[in-house]
Amino acid sequence: MTDELIDLLELLCGKWTHVILMVLHEKSHRFGELKSAIPRISTKMLTQYLRALERNGIVTRTVAASIPPRTDYELTTLGQDLVQHLMPVGKWAKSKMKQFEKARKIYDAANA
């Protein structure tokens, strides 16, 4: 496996990638809107992920010449294609939440 492929897979499997892409799948968002939609992500991490996603052609960043400047983030065609592959994973996880919660309770009780 090449270093480039490893770097890309690390981004695609990153902690916040799926969440960011799911939010952007709905519509384009300003940075503050993304931050509000994902309250557990730090400003630094959101910035890093958005830059990496933009660098890899998954997200596009558009700066409008307004006062104050407006910056919008949206999925590219490549990003929309990626989301179509990630959505089934999100739906699967959501459908299995009760099983995950049960497993966590059993684990936590056994390891308390």
PDB file of N, CA and C in Angstrom:
ATOM      1  N   MET A   1       0.845  -1.170   0.000  1.00  0.00           N
ATOM      2  CA  MET A   1       0.000   0.000   0.000  1.00  0.00           C
ATOM      3  C   MET A   1       0.898   1.243   0.000  1.00  0.00           C
ATOM      4  N   THR A   2       0.526   2.226  -0.797  1.00  0.00           N
ATOM      5  CA  THR A   2       1.331   3.437  -0.883  1.00  0.00           C
ATOM      6  C   THR A   2       1.002   4.390   0.261  1.00  0.00           C
ATOM      7  N   ASP A   3       1.942   5.284   0.537  1.00  0.00           N
ATOM      8  CA  ASP A   3       1.709   6.292   1.576  1.00  0.00           C
ATOM      9  C   ASP A   3       0.508   7.171   1.234  1.00  0.00           C
ATOM     10  N   GLU A   4       0.349   7.486  -0.055  1.00  0.00           N
ATOM     11  CA  GLU A   4      -0.763   8.340  -0.478  1.00  0.00           C
ATOM     12  C   GLU A   4      -2.108   7.667  -0.204  1.00  0.00           C
ATOM     13  N   LEU A   5      -2.189   6.364  -0.490  1.00  0.00           N
ATOM     14  CA  LEU A   5      -3.436   5.638  -0.230  1.00  0.00           C
ATOM     15  C   LEU A   5      -3.702   5.550   1.264  1.00  0.00           C
ATOM     16  N   ILE A   6      -2.665   5.310   2.037  1.00  0.00           N
ATOM     17  CA  ILE A   6      -2.824   5.256   3.495  1.00  0.00           C
ATOM     18  C   ILE A   6      -3.323   6.598   4.016  1.00  0.00           C
ATOM     19  N   ASP A   7      -2.735   7.693   3.532  1.00  0.00           N
ATOM     20  CA  ASP A   7      -3.180   9.031   3.957  1.00  0.00           C
ATOM     21  C   ASP A   7      -4.646   9.264   3.603  1.00  0.00           C
ATOM     22  N   LEU A   8      -5.045   8.866   2.398  1.00  0.00           N
ATOM     23  CA  LEU A   8      -6.433   9.057   1.979  1.00  0.00           C
ATOM     24  C   LEU A   8      -7.389   8.223   2.822  1.00  0.00           C
ATOM     25  N   LEU A   9      -7.030   6.978   3.076  1.00  0.00           N
ATOM     26  CA  LEU A   9      -7.886   6.118   3.904  1.00  0.00           C
ATOM     27  C   LEU A   9      -7.985   6.634   5.333  1.00  0.00           C
ATOM     28  N   GLU A  10      -6.892   7.176   5.856  1.00  0.00           N
ATOM     29  CA  GLU A  10      -6.942   7.771   7.198  1.00  0.00           C
ATOM     30  C   GLU A  10      -7.925   8.938   7.228  1.00  0.00           C
ATOM     31  N   LEU A  11      -7.932   9.754   6.165  1.00  0.00           N
ATOM     32  CA  LEU A  11      -8.883  10.866   6.097  1.00  0.00           C
ATOM     33  C   LEU A  11     -10.309  10.339   5.994  1.00  0.00           C
ATOM     34  N   LEU A  12     -10.527   9.393   5.077  1.00  0.00           N
ATOM     35  CA  LEU A  12     -11.881   8.886   4.853  1.00  0.00           C
ATOM     36  C   LEU A  12     -12.445   8.166   6.069  1.00  0.00           C
ATOM     37  N   CYS A  13     -11.575   7.588   6.872  1.00  0.00           N
ATOM     38  CA  CYS A  13     -12.008   6.866   8.076  1.00  0.00           C
ATOM     39  C   CYS A  13     -11.831   7.696   9.336  1.00  0.00           C
ATOM     40  N   GLY A  14     -11.494   8.959   9.175  1.00  0.00           N
ATOM     41  CA  GLY A  14     -11.233   9.834  10.313  1.00  0.00           C
ATOM     42  C   GLY A  14     -12.457  10.023  11.185  1.00  0.00           C
ATOM     43  N   LYS A  15     -12.197  10.379  12.407  1.00  0.00           N
ATOM     44  CA  LYS A  15     -13.249  10.505  13.424  1.00  0.00           C
ATOM     45  C   LYS A  15     -14.398  11.409  12.972  1.00  0.00           C
ATOM     46  N   TRP A  16     -14.099  12.512  12.306  1.00  0.00           N
ATOM     47  CA  TRP A  16     -15.128  13.497  12.000  1.00  0.00           C
ATOM     48  C   TRP A  16     -15.554  13.517  10.535  1.00  0.00           C
ATOM     49  N   THR A  17     -14.858  12.796   9.677  1.00  0.00           N
ATOM     50  CA  THR A  17     -15.152  12.860   8.244  1.00  0.00           C
ATOM     51  C   THR A  17     -16.605  12.522   7.934  1.00  0.00           C
ATOM     52  N   HIS A  18     -17.073  11.395   8.430  1.00  0.00           N
ATOM     53  CA  HIS A  18     -18.426  10.938   8.133  1.00  0.00           C
ATOM     54  C   HIS A  18     -19.463  11.968   8.602  1.00  0.00           C
ATOM     55  N   VAL A  19     -19.263  12.492   9.789  1.00  0.00           N
ATOM     56  CA  VAL A  19     -20.217  13.462  10.349  1.00  0.00           C
ATOM     57  C   VAL A  19     -20.243  14.733   9.504  1.00  0.00           C
ATOM     58  N   ILE A  20     -19.077  15.254   9.161  1.00  0.00           N
ATOM     59  CA  ILE A  20     -18.999  16.475   8.343  1.00  0.00           C
ATOM     60  C   ILE A  20     -19.689  16.252   7.004  1.00  0.00           C
ATOM     61  N   LEU A  21     -19.410  15.127   6.370  1.00  0.00           N
ATOM     62  CA  LEU A  21     -19.998  14.853   5.069  1.00  0.00           C
ATOM     63  C   LEU A  21     -21.510  14.685   5.144  1.00  0.00           C
ATOM     64  N   MET A  22     -22.006  14.077   6.213  1.00  0.00           N
ATOM     65  CA  MET A  22     -23.451  13.925   6.364  1.00  0.00           C
ATOM     66  C   MET A  22     -24.128  15.287   6.524  1.00  0.00           C
ATOM     67  N   VAL A  23     -23.497  16.197   7.247  1.00  0.00           N
ATOM     68  CA  VAL A  23     -24.066  17.542   7.416  1.00  0.00           C
ATOM     69  C   VAL A  23     -24.038  18.283   6.079  1.00  0.00           C
ATOM     70  N   LEU A  24     -22.918  18.195   5.368  1.00  0.00           N
ATOM     71  CA  LEU A  24     -22.808  18.894   4.083  1.00  0.00           C
ATOM     72  C   LEU A  24     -23.670  18.258   2.998  1.00  0.00           C
ATOM     73  N   HIS A  25     -24.051  17.017   3.183  1.00  0.00           N
ATOM     74  CA  HIS A  25     -24.906  16.352   2.198  1.00  0.00           C
ATOM     75  C   HIS A  25     -26.261  17.046   2.107  1.00  0.00           C
ATOM     76  N   GLU A  26     -26.713  17.590   3.217  1.00  0.00           N
ATOM     77  CA  GLU A  26     -28.001  18.264   3.259  1.00  0.00           C
ATOM     78  C   GLU A  26     -27.999  19.525   2.401  1.00  0.00           C
ATOM     79  N   LYS A  27     -26.946  20.329   2.531  1.00  0.00           N
ATOM     80  CA  LYS A  27     -26.802  21.596   1.795  1.00  0.00           C
ATOM     81  C   LYS A  27     -25.450  22.198   2.129  1.00  0.00           C
ATOM     82  N   SER A  28     -25.090  23.273   1.446  1.00  0.00           N
ATOM     83  CA  SER A  28     -23.843  23.962   1.786  1.00  0.00           C
ATOM     84  C   SER A  28     -24.020  24.665   3.131  1.00  0.00           C
ATOM     85  N   HIS A  29     -22.903  24.833   3.842  1.00  0.00           N
ATOM     86  CA  HIS A  29     -22.940  25.455   5.164  1.00  0.00           C
ATOM     87  C   HIS A  29     -21.769  26.407   5.333  1.00  0.00           C
ATOM     88  N   ARG A  30     -22.005  27.424   6.122  1.00  0.00           N
ATOM     89  CA  ARG A  30     -20.921  28.286   6.560  1.00  0.00           C
ATOM     90  C   ARG A  30     -20.201  27.568   7.691  1.00  0.00           C
ATOM     91  N   PHE A  31     -18.977  28.029   7.994  1.00  0.00           N
ATOM     92  CA  PHE A  31     -18.176  27.385   9.026  1.00  0.00           C
ATOM     93  C   PHE A  31     -18.929  27.333  10.355  1.00  0.00           C
ATOM     94  N   GLY A  32     -19.502  28.455  10.761  1.00  0.00           N
ATOM     95  CA  GLY A  32     -20.227  28.515  12.029  1.00  0.00           C
ATOM     96  C   GLY A  32     -21.418  27.575  12.072  1.00  0.00           C
ATOM     97  N   GLU A  33     -22.084  27.417  10.944  1.00  0.00           N
ATOM     98  CA  GLU A  33     -23.213  26.489  10.872  1.00  0.00           C
ATOM     99  C   GLU A  33     -22.739  25.049  11.052  1.00  0.00           C
ATOM    100  N   LEU A  34     -21.608  24.731  10.419  1.00  0.00           N
ATOM    101  CA  LEU A  34     -21.037  23.393  10.591  1.00  0.00           C
ATOM    102  C   LEU A  34     -20.670  23.161  12.043  1.00  0.00           C
ATOM    103  N   LYS A  35     -20.041  24.151  12.650  1.00  0.00           N
ATOM    104  CA  LYS A  35     -19.627  24.037  14.049  1.00  0.00           C
ATOM    105  C   LYS A  35     -20.849  23.834  14.940  1.00  0.00           C
ATOM    106  N   SER A  36     -21.919  24.544  14.681  1.00  0.00           N
ATOM    107  CA  SER A  36     -23.145  24.392  15.473  1.00  0.00           C
ATOM    108  C   SER A  36     -23.798  23.031  15.257  1.00  0.00           C
ATOM    109  N   ALA A  37     -23.714  22.526  14.035  1.00  0.00           N
ATOM    110  CA  ALA A  37     -24.332  21.239  13.721  1.00  0.00           C
ATOM    111  C   ALA A  37     -23.549  20.069  14.313  1.00  0.00           C
ATOM    112  N   ILE A  38     -22.261  20.307  14.601  1.00  0.00           N
ATOM    113  CA  ILE A  38     -21.391  19.263  15.160  1.00  0.00           C
ATOM    114  C   ILE A  38     -20.760  19.823  16.437  1.00  0.00           C
ATOM    115  N   PRO A  39     -21.521  19.968  17.515  1.00  0.00           N
ATOM    116  CA  PRO A  39     -21.040  20.676  18.702  1.00  0.00           C
ATOM    117  C   PRO A  39     -19.830  20.044  19.390  1.00  0.00           C
ATOM    118  N   ARG A  40     -19.601  18.748  19.222  1.00  0.00           N
ATOM    119  CA  ARG A  40     -18.478  18.099  19.914  1.00  0.00           C
ATOM    120  C   ARG A  40     -17.139  18.277  19.203  1.00  0.00           C
ATOM    121  N   ILE A  41     -17.129  18.806  17.983  1.00  0.00           N
ATOM    122  CA  ILE A  41     -15.877  18.997  17.266  1.00  0.00           C
ATOM    123  C   ILE A  41     -15.284  20.352  17.647  1.00  0.00           C
ATOM    124  N   SER A  42     -13.974  20.388  17.825  1.00  0.00           N
ATOM    125  CA  SER A  42     -13.319  21.663  18.139  1.00  0.00           C
ATOM    126  C   SER A  42     -13.143  22.464  16.856  1.00  0.00           C
ATOM    127  N   THR A  43     -12.984  23.756  17.008  1.00  0.00           N
ATOM    128  CA  THR A  43     -12.757  24.633  15.861  1.00  0.00           C
ATOM    129  C   THR A  43     -11.509  24.193  15.108  1.00  0.00           C
ATOM    130  N   LYS A  44     -10.458  23.858  15.836  1.00  0.00           N
ATOM    131  CA  LYS A  44      -9.210  23.419  15.218  1.00  0.00           C
ATOM    132  C   LYS A  44      -9.412  22.157  14.385  1.00  0.00           C
ATOM    133  N   MET A  45     -10.118  21.165  14.937  1.00  0.00           N
ATOM    134  CA  MET A  45     -10.324  19.911  14.212  1.00  0.00           C
ATOM    135  C   MET A  45     -11.226  20.115  12.995  1.00  0.00           C
ATOM    136  N   LEU A  46     -12.260  20.934  13.132  1.00  0.00           N
ATOM    137  CA  LEU A  46     -13.133  21.205  11.995  1.00  0.00           C
ATOM    138  C   LEU A  46     -12.343  21.858  10.874  1.00  0.00           C
ATOM    139  N   THR A  47     -11.502  22.810  11.217  1.00  0.00           N
ATOM    140  CA  THR A  47     -10.653  23.473  10.224  1.00  0.00           C
ATOM    141  C   THR A  47      -9.731  22.478   9.541  1.00  0.00           C
ATOM    142  N   GLN A  48      -9.078  21.619  10.323  1.00  0.00           N
ATOM    143  CA  GLN A  48      -8.162  20.633   9.754  1.00  0.00           C
ATOM    144  C   GLN A  48      -8.874  19.669   8.817  1.00  0.00           C
ATOM    145  N   TYR A  49     -10.026  19.183   9.237  1.00  0.00           N
ATOM    146  CA  TYR A  49     -10.769  18.242   8.397  1.00  0.00           C
ATOM    147  C   TYR A  49     -11.258  18.914   7.123  1.00  0.00           C
ATOM    148  N   LEU A  50     -11.794  20.129   7.226  1.00  0.00           N
ATOM    149  CA  LEU A  50     -12.268  20.824   6.035  1.00  0.00           C
ATOM    150  C   LEU A  50     -11.133  21.072   5.052  1.00  0.00           C
ATOM    151  N   ARG A  51      -9.963  21.455   5.547  1.00  0.00           N
ATOM    152  CA  ARG A  51      -8.812  21.670   4.654  1.00  0.00           C
ATOM    153  C   ARG A  51      -8.397  20.377   3.960  1.00  0.00           C
ATOM    154  N   ALA A  52      -8.366  19.282   4.712  1.00  0.00           N
ATOM    155  CA  ALA A  52      -7.978  17.993   4.129  1.00  0.00           C
ATOM    156  C   ALA A  52      -9.021  17.523   3.118  1.00  0.00           C
ATOM    157  N   LEU A  53     -10.294  17.708   3.427  1.00  0.00           N
ATOM    158  CA  LEU A  53     -11.348  17.321   2.496  1.00  0.00           C
ATOM    159  C   LEU A  53     -11.309  18.185   1.239  1.00  0.00           C
ATOM    160  N   GLU A  54     -11.014  19.462   1.407  1.00  0.00           N
ATOM    161  CA  GLU A  54     -10.882  20.358   0.250  1.00  0.00           C
ATOM    162  C   GLU A  54      -9.667  19.962  -0.594  1.00  0.00           C
ATOM    163  N   ARG A  55      -8.558  19.684   0.053  1.00  0.00           N
ATOM    164  CA  ARG A  55      -7.325  19.302  -0.649  1.00  0.00           C
ATOM    165  C   ARG A  55      -7.531  18.055  -1.501  1.00  0.00           C
ATOM    166  N   ASN A  56      -8.373  17.139  -1.017  1.00  0.00           N
ATOM    167  CA  ASN A  56      -8.613  15.891  -1.722  1.00  0.00           C
ATOM    168  C   ASN A  56      -9.814  15.941  -2.667  1.00  0.00           C
ATOM    169  N   GLY A  57     -10.360  17.129  -2.880  1.00  0.00           N
ATOM    170  CA  GLY A  57     -11.418  17.295  -3.869  1.00  0.00           C
ATOM    171  C   GLY A  57     -12.785  16.833  -3.425  1.00  0.00           C
ATOM    172  N   ILE A  58     -12.988  16.678  -2.119  1.00  0.00           N
ATOM    173  CA  ILE A  58     -14.254  16.179  -1.592  1.00  0.00           C
ATOM    174  C   ILE A  58     -15.187  17.328  -1.209  1.00  0.00           C
ATOM    175  N   VAL A  59     -14.592  18.425  -0.774  1.00  0.00           N
ATOM    176  CA  VAL A  59     -15.335  19.614  -0.354  1.00  0.00           C
ATOM    177  C   VAL A  59     -14.778  20.810  -1.120  1.00  0.00           C
ATOM    178  N   THR A  60     -15.647  21.729  -1.439  1.00  0.00           N
ATOM    179  CA  THR A  60     -15.193  22.974  -2.041  1.00  0.00           C
ATOM    180  C   THR A  60     -15.499  24.122  -1.089  1.00  0.00           C
ATOM    181  N   ARG A  61     -14.616  25.094  -1.084  1.00  0.00           N
ATOM    182  CA  ARG A  61     -14.738  26.262  -0.201  1.00  0.00           C
ATOM    183  C   ARG A  61     -14.907  27.476  -1.092  1.00  0.00           C
ATOM    184  N   THR A  62     -15.992  28.225  -0.866  1.00  0.00           N
ATOM    185  CA  THR A  62     -16.271  29.403  -1.673  1.00  0.00           C
ATOM    186  C   THR A  62     -16.332  30.621  -0.764  1.00  0.00           C
ATOM    187  N   VAL A  63     -15.515  31.614  -1.089  1.00  0.00           N
ATOM    188  CA  VAL A  63     -15.498  32.858  -0.313  1.00  0.00           C
ATOM    189  C   VAL A  63     -16.211  33.930  -1.126  1.00  0.00           C
ATOM    190  N   ALA A  64     -17.274  34.486  -0.559  1.00  0.00           N
ATOM    191  CA  ALA A  64     -18.028  35.549  -1.214  1.00  0.00           C
ATOM    192  C   ALA A  64     -17.460  36.891  -0.778  1.00  0.00           C
ATOM    193  N   ALA A  65     -17.296  37.768  -1.741  1.00  0.00           N
ATOM    194  CA  ALA A  65     -16.763  39.107  -1.451  1.00  0.00           C
ATOM    195  C   ALA A  65     -17.879  39.973  -0.886  1.00  0.00           C
ATOM    196  N   SER A  66     -18.154  39.771   0.375  1.00  0.00           N
ATOM    197  CA  SER A  66     -19.177  40.554   1.056  1.00  0.00           C
ATOM    198  C   SER A  66     -18.587  41.055   2.363  1.00  0.00           C
ATOM    199  N   ILE A  67     -19.329  41.904   3.036  1.00  0.00           N
ATOM    200  CA  ILE A  67     -18.870  42.412   4.325  1.00  0.00           C
ATOM    201  C   ILE A  67     -19.897  42.000   5.362  1.00  0.00           C
ATOM    202  N   PRO A  68     -19.540  41.170   6.341  1.00  0.00           N
ATOM    203  CA  PRO A  68     -18.257  40.477   6.445  1.00  0.00           C
ATOM    204  C   PRO A  68     -18.153  39.379   5.385  1.00  0.00           C
ATOM    205  N   PRO A  69     -16.912  38.924   5.113  1.00  0.00           N
ATOM    206  CA  PRO A  69     -16.747  37.878   4.104  1.00  0.00           C
ATOM    207  C   PRO A  69     -17.538  36.627   4.485  1.00  0.00           C
ATOM    208  N   ARG A  70     -18.107  35.991   3.500  1.00  0.00           N
ATOM    209  CA  ARG A  70     -18.897  34.779   3.728  1.00  0.00           C
ATOM    210  C   ARG A  70     -18.171  33.603   3.078  1.00  0.00           C
ATOM    211  N   THR A  71     -17.933  32.563   3.852  1.00  0.00           N
ATOM    212  CA  THR A  71     -17.279  31.366   3.351  1.00  0.00           C
ATOM    213  C   THR A  71     -18.245  30.198   3.473  1.00  0.00           C
ATOM    214  N   ASP A  72     -18.492  29.557   2.351  1.00  0.00           N
ATOM    215  CA  ASP A  72     -19.395  28.411   2.325  1.00  0.00           C
ATOM    216  C   ASP A  72     -18.623  27.158   1.940  1.00  0.00           C
ATOM    217  N   TYR A  73     -19.035  26.045   2.527  1.00  0.00           N
ATOM    218  CA  TYR A  73     -18.460  24.743   2.227  1.00  0.00           C
ATOM    219  C   TYR A  73     -19.559  23.867   1.658  1.00  0.00           C
ATOM    220  N   GLU A  74     -19.241  23.135   0.596  1.00  0.00           N
ATOM    221  CA  GLU A  74     -20.204  22.212   0.023  1.00  0.00           C
ATOM    222  C   GLU A  74     -19.471  21.025  -0.592  1.00  0.00           C
ATOM    223  N   LEU A  75     -20.212  19.965  -0.802  1.00  0.00           N
ATOM    224  CA  LEU A  75     -19.625  18.771  -1.385  1.00  0.00           C
ATOM    225  C   LEU A  75     -19.399  18.971  -2.880  1.00  0.00           C
ATOM    226  N   THR A  76     -18.298  18.449  -3.363  1.00  0.00           N
ATOM    227  CA  THR A  76     -18.053  18.402  -4.795  1.00  0.00           C
ATOM    228  C   THR A  76     -18.791  17.179  -5.351  1.00  0.00           C
ATOM    229  N   THR A  77     -18.706  16.974  -6.637  1.00  0.00           N
ATOM    230  CA  THR A  77     -19.297  15.773  -7.231  1.00  0.00           C
ATOM    231  C   THR A  77     -18.657  14.529  -6.630  1.00  0.00           C
ATOM    232  N   LEU A  78     -17.345  14.574  -6.440  1.00  0.00           N
ATOM    233  CA  LEU A  78     -16.639  13.454  -5.813  1.00  0.00           C
ATOM    234  C   LEU A  78     -17.133  13.239  -4.384  1.00  0.00           C
ATOM    235  N   GLY A  79     -17.339  14.325  -3.660  1.00  0.00           N
ATOM    236  CA  GLY A  79     -17.851  14.237  -2.295  1.00  0.00           C
ATOM    237  C   GLY A  79     -19.259  13.667  -2.245  1.00  0.00           C
ATOM    238  N   GLN A  80     -20.105  14.069  -3.190  1.00  0.00           N
ATOM    239  CA  GLN A  80     -21.466  13.529  -3.245  1.00  0.00           C
ATOM    240  C   GLN A  80     -21.432  12.037  -3.537  1.00  0.00           C
ATOM    241  N   ASP A  81     -20.522  11.614  -4.408  1.00  0.00           N
ATOM    242  CA  ASP A  81     -20.375  10.200  -4.711  1.00  0.00           C
ATOM    243  C   ASP A  81     -19.929   9.436  -3.467  1.00  0.00           C
ATOM    244  N   LEU A  82     -18.978   9.993  -2.729  1.00  0.00           N
ATOM    245  CA  LEU A  82     -18.496   9.362  -1.503  1.00  0.00           C
ATOM    246  C   LEU A  82     -19.623   9.201  -0.493  1.00  0.00           C
ATOM    247  N   VAL A  83     -20.430  10.236  -0.325  1.00  0.00           N
ATOM    248  CA  VAL A  83     -21.537  10.187   0.636  1.00  0.00           C
ATOM    249  C   VAL A  83     -22.504   9.056   0.291  1.00  0.00           C
ATOM    250  N   GLN A  84     -22.716   8.811  -0.980  1.00  0.00           N
ATOM    251  CA  GLN A  84     -23.619   7.723  -1.380  1.00  0.00           C
ATOM    252  C   GLN A  84     -23.111   6.368  -0.894  1.00  0.00           C
ATOM    253  N   HIS A  85     -21.794   6.252  -0.723  1.00  0.00           N
ATOM    254  CA  HIS A  85     -21.218   5.007  -0.206  1.00  0.00           C
ATOM    255  C   HIS A  85     -21.216   4.974   1.322  1.00  0.00           C
ATOM    256  N   LEU A  86     -21.166   6.145   1.942  1.00  0.00           N
ATOM    257  CA  LEU A  86     -21.131   6.219   3.406  1.00  0.00           C
ATOM    258  C   LEU A  86     -22.524   6.157   4.033  1.00  0.00           C
ATOM    259  N   MET A  87     -23.534   6.618   3.322  1.00  0.00           N
ATOM    260  CA  MET A  87     -24.891   6.661   3.883  1.00  0.00           C
ATOM    261  C   MET A  87     -25.375   5.298   4.381  1.00  0.00           C
ATOM    262  N   PRO A  88     -25.140   4.215   3.644  1.00  0.00           N
ATOM    263  CA  PRO A  88     -25.586   2.921   4.167  1.00  0.00           C
ATOM    264  C   PRO A  88     -24.933   2.562   5.509  1.00  0.00           C
ATOM    265  N   VAL A  89     -23.696   2.976   5.712  1.00  0.00           N
ATOM    266  CA  VAL A  89     -23.019   2.702   6.994  1.00  0.00           C
ATOM    267  C   VAL A  89     -23.717   3.482   8.108  1.00  0.00           C
ATOM    268  N   GLY A  90     -24.029   4.734   7.856  1.00  0.00           N
ATOM    269  CA  GLY A  90     -24.733   5.545   8.851  1.00  0.00           C
ATOM    270  C   GLY A  90     -26.110   4.996   9.170  1.00  0.00           C
ATOM    271  N   LYS A  91     -26.829   4.591   8.134  1.00  0.00           N
ATOM    272  CA  LYS A  91     -28.167   4.010   8.347  1.00  0.00           C
ATOM    273  C   LYS A  91     -28.065   2.698   9.122  1.00  0.00           C
ATOM    274  N   TRP A  92     -27.070   1.886   8.783  1.00  0.00           N
ATOM    275  CA  TRP A  92     -26.872   0.621   9.485  1.00  0.00           C
ATOM    276  C   TRP A  92     -26.584   0.890  10.962  1.00  0.00           C
ATOM    277  N   ALA A  93     -25.665   1.828  11.241  1.00  0.00           N
ATOM    278  CA  ALA A  93     -25.316   2.139  12.630  1.00  0.00           C
ATOM    279  C   ALA A  93     -26.542   2.629  13.397  1.00  0.00           C
ATOM    280  N   LYS A  94     -27.321   3.486  12.774  1.00  0.00           N
ATOM    281  CA  LYS A  94     -28.525   4.007  13.433  1.00  0.00           C
ATOM    282  C   LYS A  94     -29.510   2.880  13.733  1.00  0.00           C
ATOM    283  N   SER A  95     -29.656   1.948  12.809  1.00  0.00           N
ATOM    284  CA  SER A  95     -30.600   0.845  13.015  1.00  0.00           C
ATOM    285  C   SER A  95     -30.139  -0.137  14.087  1.00  0.00           C
ATOM    286  N   LYS A  96     -28.857  -0.122  14.413  1.00  0.00           N
ATOM    287  CA  LYS A  96     -28.296  -1.057  15.396  1.00  0.00           C
ATOM    288  C   LYS A  96     -27.979  -0.398  16.741  1.00  0.00           C
ATOM    289  N   MET A  97     -28.416   0.852  16.939  1.00  0.00           N
ATOM    290  CA  MET A  97     -28.068   1.588  18.153  1.00  0.00           C
ATOM    291  C   MET A  97     -28.461   0.841  19.430  1.00  0.00           C
ATOM    292  N   LYS A  98     -29.628   0.239  19.464  1.00  0.00           N
ATOM    293  CA  LYS A  98     -30.053  -0.475  20.675  1.00  0.00           C
ATOM    294  C   LYS A  98     -29.115  -1.638  20.963  1.00  0.00           C
ATOM    295  N   GLN A  99     -28.670  -2.329  19.944  1.00  0.00           N
ATOM    296  CA  GLN A  99     -27.736  -3.438  20.140  1.00  0.00           C
ATOM    297  C   GLN A  99     -26.387  -2.934  20.644  1.00  0.00           C
ATOM    298  N   PHE A 100     -25.940  -1.797  20.104  1.00  0.00           N
ATOM    299  CA  PHE A 100     -24.683  -1.209  20.573  1.00  0.00           C
ATOM    300  C   PHE A 100     -24.810  -0.794  22.042  1.00  0.00           C
ATOM    301  N   GLU A 101     -25.920  -0.148  22.376  1.00  0.00           N
ATOM    302  CA  GLU A 101     -26.139   0.291  23.750  1.00  0.00           C
ATOM    303  C   GLU A 101     -26.165  -0.896  24.708  1.00  0.00           C
ATOM    304  N   LYS A 102     -26.825  -1.974  24.316  1.00  0.00           N
ATOM    305  CA  LYS A 102     -26.881  -3.176  25.139  1.00  0.00           C
ATOM    306  C   LYS A 102     -25.480  -3.757  25.335  1.00  0.00           C
ATOM    307  N   ALA A 103     -24.727  -3.837  24.269  1.00  0.00           N
ATOM    308  CA  ALA A 103     -23.365  -4.372  24.350  1.00  0.00           C
ATOM    309  C   ALA A 103     -22.495  -3.509  25.262  1.00  0.00           C
ATOM    310  N   ARG A 104     -22.650  -2.195  25.182  1.00  0.00           N
ATOM    311  CA  ARG A 104     -21.874  -1.291  26.045  1.00  0.00           C
ATOM    312  C   ARG A 104     -22.222  -1.490  27.510  1.00  0.00           C
ATOM    313  N   LYS A 105     -23.520  -1.632  27.809  1.00  0.00           N
ATOM    314  CA  LYS A 105     -23.946  -1.838  29.195  1.00  0.00           C
ATOM    315  C   LYS A 105     -23.367  -3.146  29.751  1.00  0.00           C
ATOM    316  N   ILE A 106     -23.428  -4.198  28.954  1.00  0.00           N
ATOM    317  CA  ILE A 106     -22.882  -5.487  29.384  1.00  0.00           C
ATOM    318  C   ILE A 106     -21.375  -5.376  29.622  1.00  0.00           C
ATOM    319  N   TYR A 107     -20.696  -4.747  28.682  1.00  0.00           N
ATOM    320  CA  TYR A 107     -19.250  -4.568  28.795  1.00  0.00           C
ATOM    321  C   TYR A 107     -18.892  -3.733  30.033  1.00  0.00           C
ATOM    322  N   ASP A 108     -19.576  -2.591  30.181  1.00  0.00           N
ATOM    323  CA  ASP A 108     -19.297  -1.692  31.299  1.00  0.00           C
ATOM    324  C   ASP A 108     -19.551  -2.369  32.634  1.00  0.00           C
ATOM    325  N   ALA A 109     -20.624  -3.147  32.723  1.00  0.00           N
ATOM    326  CA  ALA A 109     -20.930  -3.874  33.974  1.00  0.00           C
ATOM    327  C   ALA A 109     -19.860  -4.900  34.286  1.00  0.00           C
ATOM    328  N   ALA A 110     -19.387  -5.562  33.278  1.00  0.00           N
ATOM    329  CA  ALA A 110     -18.362  -6.603  33.475  1.00  0.00           C
ATOM    330  C   ALA A 110     -16.994  -6.021  33.784  1.00  0.00           C
ATOM    331  N   ASN A 111     -16.777  -4.770  33.387  1.00  0.00           N
ATOM    332  CA  ASN A 111     -15.466  -4.140  33.578  1.00  0.00           C
ATOM    333  C   ASN A 111     -15.468  -3.004  34.574  1.00  0.00           C
ATOM    334  N   ALA A 112     -16.508  -2.941  35.402  1.00  0.00           N
ATOM    335  CA  ALA A 112     -16.612  -1.858  36.393  1.00  0.00           C
ATOM    336  C   ALA A 112     -15.727  -2.144  37.598  1.00  0.00           C
TER     337      ALA A 112
END
